[in-house]
CSV table of C-alpha atoms in Angstrom, one decimal:
chain,number,residue,atom,x,y,z
A,235,MET,CA,97.4,102.4,97.0
A,236,ASP,CA,93.7,101.5,96.9
A,237,TYR,CA,94.0,100.5,93.3
A,238,VAL,CA,96.7,97.8,93.7
A,239,PRO,CA,94.4,94.9,95.0
A,240,ALA,CA,91.8,95.6,92.3
A,241,GLU,CA,94.5,95.7,89.6
A,242,MET,CA,95.9,92.4,90.8
A,243,LEU,CA,92.5,90.8,90.8
A,244,TRP,CA,91.8,92.1,87.2
A,245,LEU,CA,95.2,90.8,86.1
A,246,LEU,CA,94.4,87.4,87.6
A,247,THR,CA,91.0,87.5,85.8
A,248,ILE,CA,92.7,88.2,82.5
A,249,ILE,CA,95.2,85.4,83.1
A,250,ARG,CA,92.3,83.0,83.8
A,251,ILE,CA,90.4,83.8,80.6
A,252,PRO,CA,91.7,80.7,78.8
A,253,THR,CA,89.9,78.5,81.3
A,254,LEU,CA,86.6,79.9,80.3
A,255,LEU,CA,85.8,77.0,78.0
A,256,ASN,CA,86.9,74.4,80.6
A,257,SER,CA,83.8,73.6,82.6
A,258,GLU,CA,85.9,72.3,85.6
A,259,ARG,CA,88.0,75.4,85.9
A,260,ALA,CA,85.7,78.2,84.7
A,261,SER,CA,84.2,78.7,88.2
A,262,VAL,CA,87.5,80.1,89.4
A,263,LEU,CA,87.4,82.6,86.6
A,264,ARG,CA,83.8,83.6,87.6
A,265,ALA,CA,84.9,84.0,91.2
A,266,THR,CA,88.0,86.1,90.4
A,267,PHE,CA,85.9,88.3,88.1
A,268,LEU,CA,83.3,88.9,90.8
A,269,ALA,CA,86.0,89.6,93.3
A,270,ALA,CA,87.6,92.1,91.0
A,271,VAL,CA,84.3,93.9,90.5
A,272,ALA,CA,83.8,94.0,94.2
A,273,CYS,CA,87.3,95.2,95.0
A,274,THR,CA,87.1,97.9,92.3
A,275,LEU,CA,83.8,99.2,93.8
A,276,PHE,CA,85.5,99.2,97.2
A,277,ILE,CA,87.8,102.0,96.0
A,278,PRO,CA,86.3,105.2,97.4
A,279,ALA,CA,86.7,107.3,94.2
A,280,VAL,CA,85.0,104.5,92.1
A,281,TYR,CA,82.3,104.0,94.7
A,282,ASN,CA,81.5,107.7,94.8
A,283,ALA,CA,81.4,107.9,91.0
A,284,ALA,CA,79.3,104.7,90.6
A,285,ASP,CA,76.7,105.4,93.2
A,286,PRO,CA,74.9,108.3,91.4
A,287,ILE,CA,75.0,106.3,88.2
A,288,LEU,CA,73.3,103.3,89.9
A,289,GLY,CA,70.5,105.5,91.1
A,290,GLY,CA,71.3,107.1,94.5
A,291,ARG,CA,72.4,106.4,98.0
A,292,ASN,CA,74.4,103.3,98.7
A,293,HIS,CA,73.2,101.3,95.6
A,294,ALA,CA,76.9,100.8,94.8
A,295,GLY,CA,77.2,99.2,98.3
A,296,VAL,CA,74.4,96.8,97.5
A,297,VAL,CA,76.1,95.8,94.2
A,298,LEU,CA,79.4,95.4,96.1
A,299,VAL,CA,77.9,93.0,98.7
A,300,VAL,CA,76.0,91.1,96.0
A,301,THR,CA,79.2,90.6,94.0
A,302,VAL,CA,81.1,89.4,97.1
A,303,MET,CA,78.4,86.9,97.9
A,304,ALA,CA,78.1,85.7,94.3
A,305,GLY,CA,81.8,85.3,94.2
A,306,PHE,CA,81.7,82.9,97.2
A,307,LEU,CA,78.9,81.0,95.6
A,308,ALA,CA,80.7,80.7,92.3
A,309,ILE,CA,83.2,78.4,93.9
A,310,PRO,CA,82.0,74.8,93.4
A,311,HIS,CA,81.0,72.7,96.4
A,312,ARG,CA,83.7,70.1,95.6
A,313,TYR,CA,86.5,72.5,96.6
A,314,TYR,CA,85.0,73.1,100.0
A,315,PRO,CA,83.1,70.1,101.4
A,316,GLY,CA,80.6,71.2,104.0
A,317,TYR,CA,80.6,74.8,102.8
A,318,LEU,CA,76.9,74.9,101.8
Protein backbone atom coordinates (compact mmCIF):
# COMPACT_ATOMS: atom_id res chain seq x y z
CA MET A 1 0.00 0.00 0.00
CA ASP A 2 2.98 2.30 0.49
CA TYR A 3 3.73 2.19 -3.21
CA VAL A 4 0.38 3.55 -4.46
CA PRO A 5 0.99 7.29 -3.81
CA ALA A 6 4.48 7.06 -5.33
CA GLU A 7 3.12 5.23 -8.37
CA MET A 8 0.44 7.86 -8.87
CA LEU A 9 3.00 10.67 -8.67
CA TRP A 10 5.27 8.90 -11.17
CA LEU A 11 2.28 8.41 -13.48
CA LEU A 12 1.45 12.11 -13.19
CA THR A 13 5.08 12.97 -13.93
CA ILE A 14 5.04 10.80 -17.06
CA ILE A 15 1.77 12.39 -18.19
CA ARG A 16 3.29 15.87 -17.70
CA ILE A 17 6.42 15.15 -19.83
CA PRO A 18 4.95 16.85 -22.94
CA THR A 19 4.89 20.14 -21.01
CA LEU A 20 8.68 20.05 -20.62
CA LEU A 21 9.26 22.41 -23.54
CA ASN A 22 6.53 24.85 -22.47
CA SER A 23 8.26 27.33 -20.17
CA GLU A 24 5.01 28.37 -18.46
CA ARG A 25 3.96 24.83 -17.55
CA ALA A 26 7.31 23.05 -17.07
CA SER A 27 7.50 24.07 -13.43
CA VAL A 28 4.59 21.77 -12.60
CA LEU A 29 6.52 18.89 -14.18
CA ARG A 30 9.55 19.72 -12.03
CA ALA A 31 7.39 19.88 -8.91
CA THR A 32 5.68 16.54 -9.64
CA PHE A 33 9.05 14.90 -10.38
CA LEU A 34 10.52 16.08 -7.09
CA ALA A 35 7.37 15.03 -5.22
CA ALA A 36 7.57 11.58 -6.84
CA VAL A 37 11.21 11.20 -5.79
CA ALA A 38 10.38 12.25 -2.23
CA CYS A 39 7.34 9.97 -2.04
CA THR A 40 9.38 7.05 -3.36
CA LEU A 41 12.08 7.64 -0.74
CA PHE A 42 9.36 7.74 1.93
CA ILE A 43 8.63 4.04 1.33
CA PRO A 44 10.47 2.18 4.13
CA ALA A 45 11.91 -0.54 1.88
CA VAL A 46 13.26 2.02 -0.59
CA TYR A 47 14.54 4.24 2.21
CA ASN A 48 16.39 1.38 3.87
CA ALA A 49 17.88 0.26 0.55
CA ALA A 50 18.91 3.79 -0.52
CA ASP A 51 20.44 4.89 2.77
CA PRO A 52 23.57 2.68 2.61
CA ILE A 53 24.04 3.60 -1.06
CA LEU A 54 23.98 7.30 -0.17
CA GLY A 55 26.66 6.84 2.43
CA GLY A 56 25.25 5.96 5.77
CA ARG A 57 22.84 6.96 8.45
CA ASN A 58 19.86 9.08 7.41
CA HIS A 59 21.38 10.49 4.24
CA ALA A 60 18.25 9.30 2.44
CA GLY A 61 16.27 11.40 4.92
CA VAL A 62 18.27 14.47 3.98
CA VAL A 63 17.63 13.81 0.28
CA LEU A 64 13.94 13.31 1.04
CA VAL A 65 13.65 16.65 2.86
CA VAL A 66 15.64 18.50 0.19
CA THR A 67 13.45 17.13 -2.61
CA VAL A 68 10.28 18.12 -0.76
CA MET A 69 11.58 21.67 -0.25
CA ALA A 70 12.83 21.91 -3.84
CA GLY A 71 9.40 20.72 -5.02
CA PHE A 72 7.72 23.56 -3.18
CA LEU A 73 10.20 26.06 -4.56
CA ALA A 74 9.70 24.74 -8.10
CA ILE A 75 6.16 26.13 -8.12
CA PRO A 76 6.31 29.64 -9.57
CA HIS A 77 5.44 32.63 -7.46
CA ARG A 78 2.60 33.65 -9.78
CA TYR A 79 0.53 30.63 -8.67
CA TYR A 80 0.75 31.53 -5.01
CA PRO A 81 1.05 35.30 -4.45
CA GLY A 82 2.62 36.06 -1.11
CA TYR A 83 4.14 32.56 -0.87
CA LEU A 84 7.75 33.73 -0.79
